[in-house]
CSV table of C-alpha atoms and ligand atoms in Angstrom, one decimal:
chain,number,residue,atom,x,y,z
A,207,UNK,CA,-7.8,0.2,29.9
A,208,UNK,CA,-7.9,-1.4,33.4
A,209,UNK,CA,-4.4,-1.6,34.8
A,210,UNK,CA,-5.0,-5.0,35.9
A,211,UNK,CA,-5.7,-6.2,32.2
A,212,UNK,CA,-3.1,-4.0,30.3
A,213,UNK,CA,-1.0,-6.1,32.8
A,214,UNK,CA,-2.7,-9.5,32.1
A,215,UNK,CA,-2.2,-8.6,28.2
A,216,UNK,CA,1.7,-7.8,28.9
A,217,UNK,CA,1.7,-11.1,31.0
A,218,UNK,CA,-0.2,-13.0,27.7
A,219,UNK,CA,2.5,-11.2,24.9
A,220,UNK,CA,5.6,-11.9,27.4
A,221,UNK,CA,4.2,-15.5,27.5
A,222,UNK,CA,3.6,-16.1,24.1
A,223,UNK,CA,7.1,-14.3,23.2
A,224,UNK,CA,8.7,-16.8,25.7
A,225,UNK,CA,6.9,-20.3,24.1
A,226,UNK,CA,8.6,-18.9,20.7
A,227,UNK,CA,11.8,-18.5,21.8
A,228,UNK,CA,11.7,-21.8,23.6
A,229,UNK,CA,10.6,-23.4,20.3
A,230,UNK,CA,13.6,-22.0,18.7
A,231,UNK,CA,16.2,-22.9,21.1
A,232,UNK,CA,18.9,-25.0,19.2
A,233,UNK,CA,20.5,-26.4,22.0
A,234,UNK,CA,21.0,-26.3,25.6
A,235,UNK,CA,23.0,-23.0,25.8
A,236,UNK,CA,19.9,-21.0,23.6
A,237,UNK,CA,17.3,-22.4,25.9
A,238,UNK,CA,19.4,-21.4,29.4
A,239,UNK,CA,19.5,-17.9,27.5
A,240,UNK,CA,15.9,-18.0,27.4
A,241,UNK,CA,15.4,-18.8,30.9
A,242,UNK,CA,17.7,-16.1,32.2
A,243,UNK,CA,15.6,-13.7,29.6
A,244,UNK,CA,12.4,-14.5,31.0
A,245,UNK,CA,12.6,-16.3,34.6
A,246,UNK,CA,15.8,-15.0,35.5
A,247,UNK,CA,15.2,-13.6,39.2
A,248,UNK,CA,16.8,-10.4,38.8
A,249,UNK,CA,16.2,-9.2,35.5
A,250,UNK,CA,14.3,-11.8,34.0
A,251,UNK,CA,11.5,-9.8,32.0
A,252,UNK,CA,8.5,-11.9,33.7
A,253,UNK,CA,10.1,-11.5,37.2
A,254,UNK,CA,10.0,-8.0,36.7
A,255,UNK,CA,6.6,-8.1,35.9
A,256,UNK,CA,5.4,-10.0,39.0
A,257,UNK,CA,7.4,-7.3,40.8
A,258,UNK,CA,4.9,-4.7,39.3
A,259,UNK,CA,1.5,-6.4,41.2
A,260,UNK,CA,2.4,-4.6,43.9
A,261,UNK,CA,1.3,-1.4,41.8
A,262,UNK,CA,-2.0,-3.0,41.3
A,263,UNK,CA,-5.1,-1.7,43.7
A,264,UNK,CA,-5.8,-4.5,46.4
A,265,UNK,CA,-9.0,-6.4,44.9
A,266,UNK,CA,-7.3,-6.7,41.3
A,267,UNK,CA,-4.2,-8.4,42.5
A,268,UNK,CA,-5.5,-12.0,43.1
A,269,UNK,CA,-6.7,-11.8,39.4
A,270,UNK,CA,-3.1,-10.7,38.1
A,271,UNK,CA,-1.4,-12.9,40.2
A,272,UNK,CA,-2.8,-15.7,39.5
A,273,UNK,CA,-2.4,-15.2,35.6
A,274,UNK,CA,1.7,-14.4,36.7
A,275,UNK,CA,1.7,-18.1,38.5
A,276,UNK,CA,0.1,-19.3,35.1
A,277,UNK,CA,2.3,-18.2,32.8
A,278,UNK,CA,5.0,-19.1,35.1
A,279,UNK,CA,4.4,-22.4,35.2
A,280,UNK,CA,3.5,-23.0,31.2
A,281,UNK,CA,7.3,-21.2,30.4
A,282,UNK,CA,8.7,-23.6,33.3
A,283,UNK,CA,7.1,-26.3,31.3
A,284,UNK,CA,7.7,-25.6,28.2
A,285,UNK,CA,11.2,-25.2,29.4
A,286,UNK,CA,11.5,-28.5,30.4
A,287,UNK,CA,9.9,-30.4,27.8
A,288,UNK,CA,12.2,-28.6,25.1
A,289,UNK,CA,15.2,-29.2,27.6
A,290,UNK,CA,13.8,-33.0,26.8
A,291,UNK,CA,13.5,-33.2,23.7
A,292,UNK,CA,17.2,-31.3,23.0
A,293,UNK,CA,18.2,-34.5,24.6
A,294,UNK,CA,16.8,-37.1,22.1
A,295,UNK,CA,16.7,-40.8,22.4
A,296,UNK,CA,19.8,-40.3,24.1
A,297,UNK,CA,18.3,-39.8,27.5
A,298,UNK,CA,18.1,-43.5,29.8
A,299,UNK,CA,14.3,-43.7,30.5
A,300,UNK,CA,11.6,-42.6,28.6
A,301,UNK,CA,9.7,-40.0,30.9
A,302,UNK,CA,6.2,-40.6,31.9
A,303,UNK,CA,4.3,-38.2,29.6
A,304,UNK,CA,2.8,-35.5,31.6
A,305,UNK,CA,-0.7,-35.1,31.0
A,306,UNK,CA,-1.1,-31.5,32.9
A,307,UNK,CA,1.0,-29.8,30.9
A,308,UNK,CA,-0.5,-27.6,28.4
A,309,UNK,CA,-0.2,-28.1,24.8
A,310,UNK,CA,2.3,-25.9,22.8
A,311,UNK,CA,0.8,-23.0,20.6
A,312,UNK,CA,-0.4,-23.5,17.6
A,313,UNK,CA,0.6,-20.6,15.2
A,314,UNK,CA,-3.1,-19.2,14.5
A,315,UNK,CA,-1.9,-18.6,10.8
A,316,UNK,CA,-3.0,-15.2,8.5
A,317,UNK,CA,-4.0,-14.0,5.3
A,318,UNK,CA,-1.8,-14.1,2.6
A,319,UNK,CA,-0.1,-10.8,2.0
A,320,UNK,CA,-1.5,-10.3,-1.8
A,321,UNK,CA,-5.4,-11.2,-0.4
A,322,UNK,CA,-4.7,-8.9,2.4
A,323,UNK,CA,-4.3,-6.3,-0.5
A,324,UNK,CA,-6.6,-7.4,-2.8
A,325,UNK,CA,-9.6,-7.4,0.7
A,326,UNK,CA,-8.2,-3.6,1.2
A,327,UNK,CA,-8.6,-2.2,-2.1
A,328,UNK,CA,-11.5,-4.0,-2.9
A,329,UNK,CA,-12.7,-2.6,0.8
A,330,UNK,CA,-12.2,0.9,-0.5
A,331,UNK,CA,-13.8,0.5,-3.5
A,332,UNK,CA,-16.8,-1.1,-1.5
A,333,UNK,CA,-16.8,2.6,-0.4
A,334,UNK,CA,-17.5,4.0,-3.6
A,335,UNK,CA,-20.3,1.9,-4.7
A,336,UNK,CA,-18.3,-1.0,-6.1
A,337,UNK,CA,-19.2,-4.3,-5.8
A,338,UNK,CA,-17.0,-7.4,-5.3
A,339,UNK,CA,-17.8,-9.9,-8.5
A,340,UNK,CA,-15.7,-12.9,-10.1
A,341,UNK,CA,-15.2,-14.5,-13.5
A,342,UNK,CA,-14.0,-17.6,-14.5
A,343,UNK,CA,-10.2,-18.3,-15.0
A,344,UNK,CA,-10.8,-20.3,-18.7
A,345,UNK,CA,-12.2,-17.8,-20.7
A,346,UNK,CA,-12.6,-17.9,-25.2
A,347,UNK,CA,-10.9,-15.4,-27.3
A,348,UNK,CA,-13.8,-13.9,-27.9
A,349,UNK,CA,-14.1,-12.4,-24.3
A,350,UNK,CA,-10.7,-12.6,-23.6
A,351,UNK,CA,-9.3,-11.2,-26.4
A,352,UNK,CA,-12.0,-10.2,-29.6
A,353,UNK,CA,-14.9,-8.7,-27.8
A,354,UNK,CA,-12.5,-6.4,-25.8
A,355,UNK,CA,-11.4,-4.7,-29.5
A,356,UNK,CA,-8.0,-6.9,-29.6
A,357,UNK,CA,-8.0,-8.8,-33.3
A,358,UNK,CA,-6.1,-11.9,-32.7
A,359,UNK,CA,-3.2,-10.7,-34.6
A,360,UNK,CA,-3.0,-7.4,-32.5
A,361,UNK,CA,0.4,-7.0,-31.1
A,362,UNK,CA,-1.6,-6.4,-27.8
A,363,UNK,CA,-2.7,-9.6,-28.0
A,364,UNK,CA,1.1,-11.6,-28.5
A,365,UNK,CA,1.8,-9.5,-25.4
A,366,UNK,CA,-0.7,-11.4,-23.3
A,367,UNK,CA,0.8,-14.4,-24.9
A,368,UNK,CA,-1.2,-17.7,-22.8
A,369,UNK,CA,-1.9,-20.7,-22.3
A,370,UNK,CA,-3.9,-22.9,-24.5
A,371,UNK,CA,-7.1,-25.4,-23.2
A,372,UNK,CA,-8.8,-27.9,-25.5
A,373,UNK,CA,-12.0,-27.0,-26.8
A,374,UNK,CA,-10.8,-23.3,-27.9
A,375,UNK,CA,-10.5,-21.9,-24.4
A,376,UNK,CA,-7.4,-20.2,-23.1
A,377,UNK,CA,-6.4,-19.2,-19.8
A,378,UNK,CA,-7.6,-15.7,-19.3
A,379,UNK,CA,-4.7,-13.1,-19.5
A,380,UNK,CA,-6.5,-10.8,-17.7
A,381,UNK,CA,-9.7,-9.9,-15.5
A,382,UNK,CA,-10.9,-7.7,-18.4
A,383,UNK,CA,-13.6,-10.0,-19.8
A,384,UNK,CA,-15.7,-9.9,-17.4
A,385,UNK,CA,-16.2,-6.9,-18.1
A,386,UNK,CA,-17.8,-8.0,-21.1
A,387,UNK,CA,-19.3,-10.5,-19.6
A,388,UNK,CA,-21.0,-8.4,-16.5
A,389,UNK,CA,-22.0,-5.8,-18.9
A,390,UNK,CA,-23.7,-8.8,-20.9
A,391,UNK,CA,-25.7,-9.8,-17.7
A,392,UNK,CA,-26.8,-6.3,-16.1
A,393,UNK,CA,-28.1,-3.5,-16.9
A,394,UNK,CA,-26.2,-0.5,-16.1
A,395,UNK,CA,-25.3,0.9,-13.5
A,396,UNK,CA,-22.5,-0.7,-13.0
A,397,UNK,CA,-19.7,-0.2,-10.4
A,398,UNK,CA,-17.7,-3.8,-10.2
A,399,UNK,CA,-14.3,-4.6,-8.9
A,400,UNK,CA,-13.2,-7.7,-10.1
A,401,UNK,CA,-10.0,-9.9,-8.4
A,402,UNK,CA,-8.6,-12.9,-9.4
A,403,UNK,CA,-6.1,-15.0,-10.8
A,404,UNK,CA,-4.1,-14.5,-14.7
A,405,UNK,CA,-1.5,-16.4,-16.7
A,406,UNK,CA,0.8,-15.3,-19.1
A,407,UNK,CA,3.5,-17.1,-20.9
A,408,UNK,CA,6.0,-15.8,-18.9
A,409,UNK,CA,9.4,-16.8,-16.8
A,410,UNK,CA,9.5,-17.5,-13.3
A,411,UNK,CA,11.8,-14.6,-12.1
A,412,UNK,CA,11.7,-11.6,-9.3
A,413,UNK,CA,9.5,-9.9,-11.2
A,414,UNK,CA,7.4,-12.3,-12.9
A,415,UNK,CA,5.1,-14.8,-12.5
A,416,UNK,CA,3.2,-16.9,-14.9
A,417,UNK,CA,0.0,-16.9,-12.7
A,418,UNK,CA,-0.7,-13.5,-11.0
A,419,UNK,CA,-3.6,-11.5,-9.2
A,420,UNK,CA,-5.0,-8.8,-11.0
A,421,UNK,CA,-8.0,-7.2,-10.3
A,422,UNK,CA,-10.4,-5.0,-12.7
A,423,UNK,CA,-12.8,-2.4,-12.2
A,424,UNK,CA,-15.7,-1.0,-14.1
A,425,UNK,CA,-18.2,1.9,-14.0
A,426,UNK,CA,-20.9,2.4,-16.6
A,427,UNK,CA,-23.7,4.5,-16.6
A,428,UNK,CA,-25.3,7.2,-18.3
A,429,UNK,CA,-22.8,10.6,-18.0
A,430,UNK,CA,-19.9,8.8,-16.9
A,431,UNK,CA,-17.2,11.3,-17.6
A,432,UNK,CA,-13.1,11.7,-17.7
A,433,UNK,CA,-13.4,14.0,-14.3
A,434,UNK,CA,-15.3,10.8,-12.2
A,435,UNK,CA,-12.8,8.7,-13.8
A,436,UNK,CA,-9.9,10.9,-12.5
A,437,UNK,CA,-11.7,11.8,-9.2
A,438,UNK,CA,-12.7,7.9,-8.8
A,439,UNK,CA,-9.0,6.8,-9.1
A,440,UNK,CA,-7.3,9.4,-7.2
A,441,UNK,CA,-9.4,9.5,-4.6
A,442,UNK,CA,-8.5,5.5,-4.4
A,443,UNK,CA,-4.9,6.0,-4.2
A,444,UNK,CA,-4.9,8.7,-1.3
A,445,UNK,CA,-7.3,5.9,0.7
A,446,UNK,CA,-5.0,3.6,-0.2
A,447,UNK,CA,-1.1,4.8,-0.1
A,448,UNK,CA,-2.2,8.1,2.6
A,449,UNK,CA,-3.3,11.3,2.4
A,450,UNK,CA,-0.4,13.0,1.3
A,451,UNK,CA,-0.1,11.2,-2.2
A,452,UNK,CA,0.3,12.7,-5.5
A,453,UNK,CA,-1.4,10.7,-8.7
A,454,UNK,CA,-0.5,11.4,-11.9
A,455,UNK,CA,-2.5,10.3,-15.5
A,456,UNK,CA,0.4,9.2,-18.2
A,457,UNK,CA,-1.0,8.6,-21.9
A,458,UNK,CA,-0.8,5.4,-22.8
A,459,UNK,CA,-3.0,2.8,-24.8
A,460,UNK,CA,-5.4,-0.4,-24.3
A,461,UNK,CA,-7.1,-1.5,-27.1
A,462,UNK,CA,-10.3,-1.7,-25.0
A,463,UNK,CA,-10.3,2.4,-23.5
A,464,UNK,CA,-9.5,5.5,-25.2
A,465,UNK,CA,-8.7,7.5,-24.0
A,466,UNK,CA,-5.7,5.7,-21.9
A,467,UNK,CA,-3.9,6.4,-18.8
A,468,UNK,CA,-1.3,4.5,-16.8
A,469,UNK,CA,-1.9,5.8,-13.1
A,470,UNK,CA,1.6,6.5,-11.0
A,471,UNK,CA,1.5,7.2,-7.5
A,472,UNK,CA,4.0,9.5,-5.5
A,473,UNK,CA,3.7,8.2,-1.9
A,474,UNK,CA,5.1,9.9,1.2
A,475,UNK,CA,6.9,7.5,3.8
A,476,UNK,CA,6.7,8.7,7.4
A,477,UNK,CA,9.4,6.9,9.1
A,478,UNK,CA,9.2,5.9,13.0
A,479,UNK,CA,11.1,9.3,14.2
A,480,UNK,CA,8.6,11.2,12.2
A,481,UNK,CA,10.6,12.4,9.1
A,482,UNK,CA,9.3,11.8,6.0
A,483,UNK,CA,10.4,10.7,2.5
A,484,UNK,CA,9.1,11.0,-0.6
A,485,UNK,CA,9.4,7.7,-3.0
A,486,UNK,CA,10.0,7.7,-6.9
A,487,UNK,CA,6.5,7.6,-8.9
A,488,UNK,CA,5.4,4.1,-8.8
A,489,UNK,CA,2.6,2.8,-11.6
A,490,UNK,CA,-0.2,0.8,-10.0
A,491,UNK,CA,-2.5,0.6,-13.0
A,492,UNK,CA,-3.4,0.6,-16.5
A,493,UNK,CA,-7.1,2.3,-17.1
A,494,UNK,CA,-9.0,4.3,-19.2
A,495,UNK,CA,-12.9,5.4,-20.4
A,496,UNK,CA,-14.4,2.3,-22.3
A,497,UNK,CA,-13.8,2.5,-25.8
A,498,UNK,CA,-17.4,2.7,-27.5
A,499,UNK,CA,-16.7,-0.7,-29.5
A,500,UNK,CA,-16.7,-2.8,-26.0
A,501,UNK,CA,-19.6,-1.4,-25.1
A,502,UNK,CA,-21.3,-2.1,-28.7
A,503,UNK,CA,-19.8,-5.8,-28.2
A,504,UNK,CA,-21.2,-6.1,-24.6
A,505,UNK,CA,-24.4,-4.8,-26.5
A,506,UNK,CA,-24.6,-1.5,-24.8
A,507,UNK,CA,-25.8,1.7,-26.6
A,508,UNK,CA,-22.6,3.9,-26.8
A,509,UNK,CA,-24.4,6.3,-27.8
A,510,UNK,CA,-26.4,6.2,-24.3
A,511,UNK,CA,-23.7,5.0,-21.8
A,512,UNK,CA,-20.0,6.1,-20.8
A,513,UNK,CA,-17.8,4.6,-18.4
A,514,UNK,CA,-14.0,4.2,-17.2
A,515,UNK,CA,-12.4,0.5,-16.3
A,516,UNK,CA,-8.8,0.0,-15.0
A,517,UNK,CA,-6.8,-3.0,-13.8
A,518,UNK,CA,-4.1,-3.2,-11.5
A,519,UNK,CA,-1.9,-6.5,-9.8
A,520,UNK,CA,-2.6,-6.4,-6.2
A,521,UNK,CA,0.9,-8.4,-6.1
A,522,UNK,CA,2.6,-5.7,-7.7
A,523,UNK,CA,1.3,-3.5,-4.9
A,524,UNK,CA,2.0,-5.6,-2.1
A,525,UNK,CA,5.1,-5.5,-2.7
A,526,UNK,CA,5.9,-2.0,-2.9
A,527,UNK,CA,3.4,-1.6,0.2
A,528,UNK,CA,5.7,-4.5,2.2
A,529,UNK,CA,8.7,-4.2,0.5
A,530,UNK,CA,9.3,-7.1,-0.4
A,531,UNK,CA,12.1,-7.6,-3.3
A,532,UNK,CA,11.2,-10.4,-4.7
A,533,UNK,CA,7.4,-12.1,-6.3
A,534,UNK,CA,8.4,-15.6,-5.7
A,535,UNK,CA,7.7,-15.5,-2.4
A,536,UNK,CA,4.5,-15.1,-2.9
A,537,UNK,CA,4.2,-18.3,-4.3
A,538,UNK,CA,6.7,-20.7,-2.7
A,539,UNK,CA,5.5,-21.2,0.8
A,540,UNK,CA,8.2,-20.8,2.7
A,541,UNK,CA,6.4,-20.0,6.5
A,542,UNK,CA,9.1,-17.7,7.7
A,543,UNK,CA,8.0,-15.5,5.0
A,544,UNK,CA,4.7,-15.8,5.5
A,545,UNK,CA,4.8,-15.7,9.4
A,546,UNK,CA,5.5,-12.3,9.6
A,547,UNK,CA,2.0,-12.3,8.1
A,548,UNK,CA,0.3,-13.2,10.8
A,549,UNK,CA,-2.6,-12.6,12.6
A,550,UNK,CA,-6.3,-11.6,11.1
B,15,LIG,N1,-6.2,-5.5,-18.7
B,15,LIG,C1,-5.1,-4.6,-18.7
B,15,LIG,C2,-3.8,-5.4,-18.5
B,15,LIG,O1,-3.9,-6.5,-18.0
B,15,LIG,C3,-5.2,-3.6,-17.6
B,15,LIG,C4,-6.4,-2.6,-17.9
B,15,LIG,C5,-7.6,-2.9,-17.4
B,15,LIG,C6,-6.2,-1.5,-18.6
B,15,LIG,C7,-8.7,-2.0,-17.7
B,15,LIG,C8,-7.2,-0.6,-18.9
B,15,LIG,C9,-8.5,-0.9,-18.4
B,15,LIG,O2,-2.7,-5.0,-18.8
């Protein structure tokens, strides 16, 4: 990079850092702490800065120093304005508003933390041949439930217990029907990845919600066998969680695949210094090859056509990629959560 803009950037991140803090400020004593931090003439961190131009080569210093008398000014201002309005209604006269001086930032604002995940994995999978389809939320119990092999009165199904619409539709449970209802549409091939929004008949707690992401993936075709199903998923969580991650298939059961795997994951955390720690096994999905009566329902051959489908909650896996403790907050809005979100 030019030395003149990787100072220009430093002079834009110092300037933006200082309009934050200003914002902050809770009273006269915080914002003369964030003058001394920024303006002060000694050490103040954009004084030092402006000390550096002399660094620069001749012809880029007009450039950088008139960015430095910018930012100046705008911290100046935004220094005084705040100093104002700490004040309040207090103050004698009403000052004259000040038309030249610049507006405050706006925080640009970011993607939510489970989208973020549920753009990267479906990213990856875009990789493999996948494409990005939906399916609608208020689903019948014969796609949600019957045509993916679950009778009604399978204890599978109470587990998905949800919430009833008039007219004999539900709220899906999970993305799984469109799997049916893709298959129903297209021929195969198909390579799908499928995110959105389920509901289950569960409590609000820290690790439940009763409306969550999941998102489902499919691959059918003609020789579709256990090894691309293993291959497919593994090679997904190394893109996903790093290089160094172990996966691990544990036996399990869907009414819809058989057989059935729960996927773990074994990551490897790198921490700043460079050491490295290896987590617990963490399960990020239910999946399994397509039992041969979902493919008869979807009116496949399944004689003709194999394939492997798996779902996992891109909340779920936010949270162990963040680290964050709790699901609510996810859902309840509070901005300094989701501040530390931001950016594109
Ligand atoms: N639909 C299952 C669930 O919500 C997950 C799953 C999807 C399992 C596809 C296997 C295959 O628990």
């Amino acid at each position: 990079m030019r030395k003149d803009a990787a100072l220009i950037d430093e002079l834009e991140a110092l300037e933006g850092e200082a309009l934050r803090a200003i914002e902050a400020a809770r009273d006269e004593g915080d914002l003369e702490g964030v003058r001394v931090t920024f303006l002060g003439r000694k050490e103040g961190r954009i004084s030092l800065l402006l000390r550096r131009l002399g660094e620069l080569p001749n012809e880029l210093r007009p450039e950088a120093g008139q960015e430095a008398n910018r930012v100046k000014g705008v911290v100046q201002g935004a220094l005084e304005q705040r100093r104002g309005e700490l004040e309040g209604p207090s103050r004698e006269a009403a000052p004259v508003e000040d038309l030249s001086l610049p507006g405050r930032r706006n925080w640009i604002g970011g993607r939510h933390p489970i989208t973020r995940v549920v753009d990267e994995i479906c990213a990856i999978f875009r990789t493999l041949g996948f494409t990005r389809v939906r399916g609608p939320e208020a689903e019948t119990e014969w796609y949600n439930f019957v045509a993916l092999n679950t009778p009604l009165d399978h204890p599978a199904a109470d587990e998905q217990d949800t919430l009833y619409l008039k007219g004999g539709h539900l709220l899906r449970s999970h993305t799984s029907p469109v799997q049916i209802r893709i298959m129903e549409t297209h021929e195969p091939p198909i390579r799908i990845v499928v995110p959105g929004m389920v509901y289950r008949r569960d409590t609000y707690d820290a690790t439940h919600a009763p409306a969550f992401a999941q998102i489902e993936g499919l691959a059918v075709d003609e020789g579709i066998t256990f090894v691309d199903f293993k291959a497919t998923l593994a090679e997904f969580s190394r893109r996903f969680w790093g290089p160094g991650t172990q996966v691990r298939f544990r036996p399990s059961f869907f009414p819809f695949t058989e057989p059935s795997a729960e996927v773990d994951v074994k990551r490897i955390h790198t921490f700043p210094d460079g050491t490295t720690r290896e987590s617990d096994w963490l399960e990020i999905m239910g999946a399994g090859m397509v039992d041969p009566a979902v493919l008869e329902n979807a009116g496949y051959d399944p004689e003709r056509f194999t394939g492997f489908a798996f779902g996992m909650g891109p909340g779920r896996i936010a949270m162990l990629k963040y680290g964050i403790p709790d699901i609510r907050h996810f859902y309840d809005g509070d901005v300094r959560f989701h501040r530390q979100f931001a950016g594109p």
